[in-house]
C-alpha cells in the first residue's frame, strides 16, 4: 500500500491500524533547533481524542503521544522524529459480526476489492484513528510555524444543518462543539442528542484558517498552495468538499465583485482566501471543509457480503455521531503540514539570497 506519505520538504508518513498495538507518524525534514516536547504535542492530541462532546464515540483513548526520536534536550535535532500513540481501548470482537459484511459509506468494500484482504477490525487504515498520527505530526509542524509567526485555527461553522450565525472567536473554546456562536452550539447539542436516539449520524462544515502567512508560499503549477490544501483536506476520512476563500460562491459573482482590490496598506477583501495563482498573497488562508455524516450507524441498511449476497447491516457499537468537532484539529494539523512544507520549500527558492557570496 503506498500513499502514506505527505509533503516534499517537511515529509510525514503515518503508520498503524485502529486495532493494532499502536499508531503514529514519522516526520522527516524538520529543521533542527525547534523546541519540541510531548506536552506541546499533547495539547493538539487532546482536542482530537474521544469524549469531549456529545457527538463523540465512547471509546476511551487517552491518546498519549510518545516521542521516540529526533529530539535532544527539548530541541529537534534535524533527524527523523518518530511519534507513537498506543491503542488502549480497542474492542476488536465487536467487529466479528462484520467480518463478511460491507458497511455502506465506509472503506470495507473498496479495500476488499483492491487488496483481496482487509483488516475488518475497526477499518484498519481507513479508520479515523489514523488521524491521530497526522495530528501529532501537525503539532510538530505547528511548532515550526510558530517560529515564523504563522498560526492556524479551526472552528465549526455547521453541524447537522445547524449553522453558526455569528463568529465570536472567544466562544470557540467555551463550548464542546468548537462553535463560534454559543446559541448555535446549544442547538447543535440538541440535534446530536436527537439523532443519537434514532441511531443515525450527522455531517457538518469546518472553517480552518491561517494568520501571519507571508506572501510567496506555494509552488506553481501542480503544487499550488490551494491545490495542496485541497489534497490535504480531502485526504481526511469523511471529507467530501473543500472551498478556498469565496469558494463555490465565487462562481456566482462578477469579476468586479470577486476581485480583491489592492491598496497601499493591503487588500480590501479576501475572496481569494489568501492565494493568487497558487502562491500565498500575504492575506489569511481561509478554507472550508464539508464533512459527511459518520457511515457506521445503527439504522438498518442494505448491503452485500463478501460473496455478493444481499443482506442488511446495523452497525451500532462505539462510533462518533459526527466527525465534528474532532475533525477540526485534524484539518488544522493538515493545514500546518502544507504550510510547514512550503515554508521549507520557499527557503530553497531563495537559497541564493541566503548563501551567495557577494562580489566586493
Ligand atoms: C475525526 C473523525 C472521526 C470519525 N469517526 C468515525 C466513526 O466513529 N465511525 C465511522 O464509521 N467512521 C468515522 N469517521 C469516518 C471514516 O473515517 C470515513 O468515513 C471512512 O474512512 C471512509 O472514508 P470516506 O468517508 O472519505 O469515503 C470519522 C472521521 C473523522 C475524520
mmCIF file of C-alpha atoms and ligand atoms in Angstrom, residues 57 103 105-107 126-128 131 236-240 292 294-296 318-320 323 326-327 330, ligand 1:
data_model
loop_
_atom_site.group_PDB
_atom_site.id
_atom_site.type_symbol
_atom_site.label_atom_id
_atom_site.label_comp_id
_atom_site.label_asym_id
_atom_site.label_seq_id
_atom_site.Cartn_x
_atom_site.Cartn_y
_atom_site.Cartn_z
ATOM 1 C CA UNK A 57 -17.525 7.893 20.399
ATOM 2 C CA UNK A 103 -20.580 -1.233 5.852
ATOM 3 C CA UNK A 105 -20.266 4.504 3.345
ATOM 4 C CA UNK A 106 -17.039 3.012 4.764
ATOM 5 C CA UNK A 107 -13.927 1.576 3.111
ATOM 6 C CA UNK A 126 -9.494 3.683 6.778
ATOM 7 C CA UNK A 127 -10.257 4.212 10.460
ATOM 8 C CA UNK A 128 -10.291 7.778 11.725
ATOM 9 C CA UNK A 131 -5.755 10.844 12.057
ATOM 10 C CA UNK A 236 -9.069 13.135 5.736
ATOM 11 C CA UNK A 237 -11.743 10.412 6.061
ATOM 12 C CA UNK A 238 -15.332 11.704 5.655
ATOM 13 C CA UNK A 239 -14.270 14.978 3.945
ATOM 14 C CA UNK A 240 -16.302 15.433 0.764
ATOM 15 C CA UNK A 292 -20.183 13.810 5.580
ATOM 16 C CA UNK A 294 -20.417 9.083 10.019
ATOM 17 C CA UNK A 295 -21.039 5.906 7.982
ATOM 18 C CA UNK A 296 -21.288 3.454 10.940
ATOM 19 C CA UNK A 318 -18.892 2.787 19.752
ATOM 20 C CA UNK A 319 -18.893 5.261 16.895
ATOM 21 C CA UNK A 320 -18.932 9.031 16.635
ATOM 22 C CA UNK A 323 -16.735 13.680 12.981
ATOM 23 C CA UNK A 326 -12.965 16.071 16.455
ATOM 24 C CA UNK A 327 -12.116 16.614 12.792
ATOM 25 C CA UNK A 330 -7.239 17.265 12.049
HETATM 26 C C1 LIG B 1 -12.457 12.653 13.412
HETATM 27 C C2 LIG B 1 -13.170 11.570 12.644
HETATM 28 C C3 LIG B 1 -13.913 10.621 13.339
HETATM 29 C C4 LIG B 1 -14.581 9.599 12.668
HETATM 30 N N1 LIG B 1 -15.251 8.650 13.378
HETATM 31 C C5 LIG B 1 -15.828 7.603 12.742
HETATM 32 C C6 LIG B 1 -16.525 6.573 13.462
HETATM 33 O O1 LIG B 1 -16.596 6.587 14.691
HETATM 34 N N2 LIG B 1 -17.093 5.565 12.755
HETATM 35 C C7 LIG B 1 -17.039 5.522 11.376
HETATM 36 O O2 LIG B 1 -17.574 4.609 10.784
HETATM 37 N N3 LIG B 1 -16.423 6.482 10.678
HETATM 38 C C8 LIG B 1 -15.809 7.518 11.298
HETATM 39 N N4 LIG B 1 -15.182 8.503 10.575
HETATM 40 C C9 LIG B 1 -15.295 8.494 9.115
HETATM 41 C C10 LIG B 1 -14.473 7.443 8.432
HETATM 42 O O3 LIG B 1 -13.127 7.516 8.815
HETATM 43 C C11 LIG B 1 -14.580 7.611 6.904
HETATM 44 O O4 LIG B 1 -15.904 7.823 6.527
HETATM 45 C C12 LIG B 1 -14.042 6.377 6.211
HETATM 46 O O5 LIG B 1 -12.638 6.357 6.329
HETATM 47 C C13 LIG B 1 -14.389 6.318 4.725
HETATM 48 O O6 LIG B 1 -13.763 7.362 4.022
HETATM 49 P P1 LIG B 1 -14.596 8.429 3.182
HETATM 50 O O7 LIG B 1 -15.734 8.849 4.059
HETATM 51 O O8 LIG B 1 -13.621 9.551 2.945
HETATM 52 O O9 LIG B 1 -15.067 7.771 1.919
HETATM 53 C C14 LIG B 1 -14.525 9.543 11.238
HETATM 54 C C15 LIG B 1 -13.776 10.502 10.542
HETATM 55 C C16 LIG B 1 -13.086 11.502 11.231
HETATM 56 C C17 LIG B 1 -12.278 12.496 10.461
#
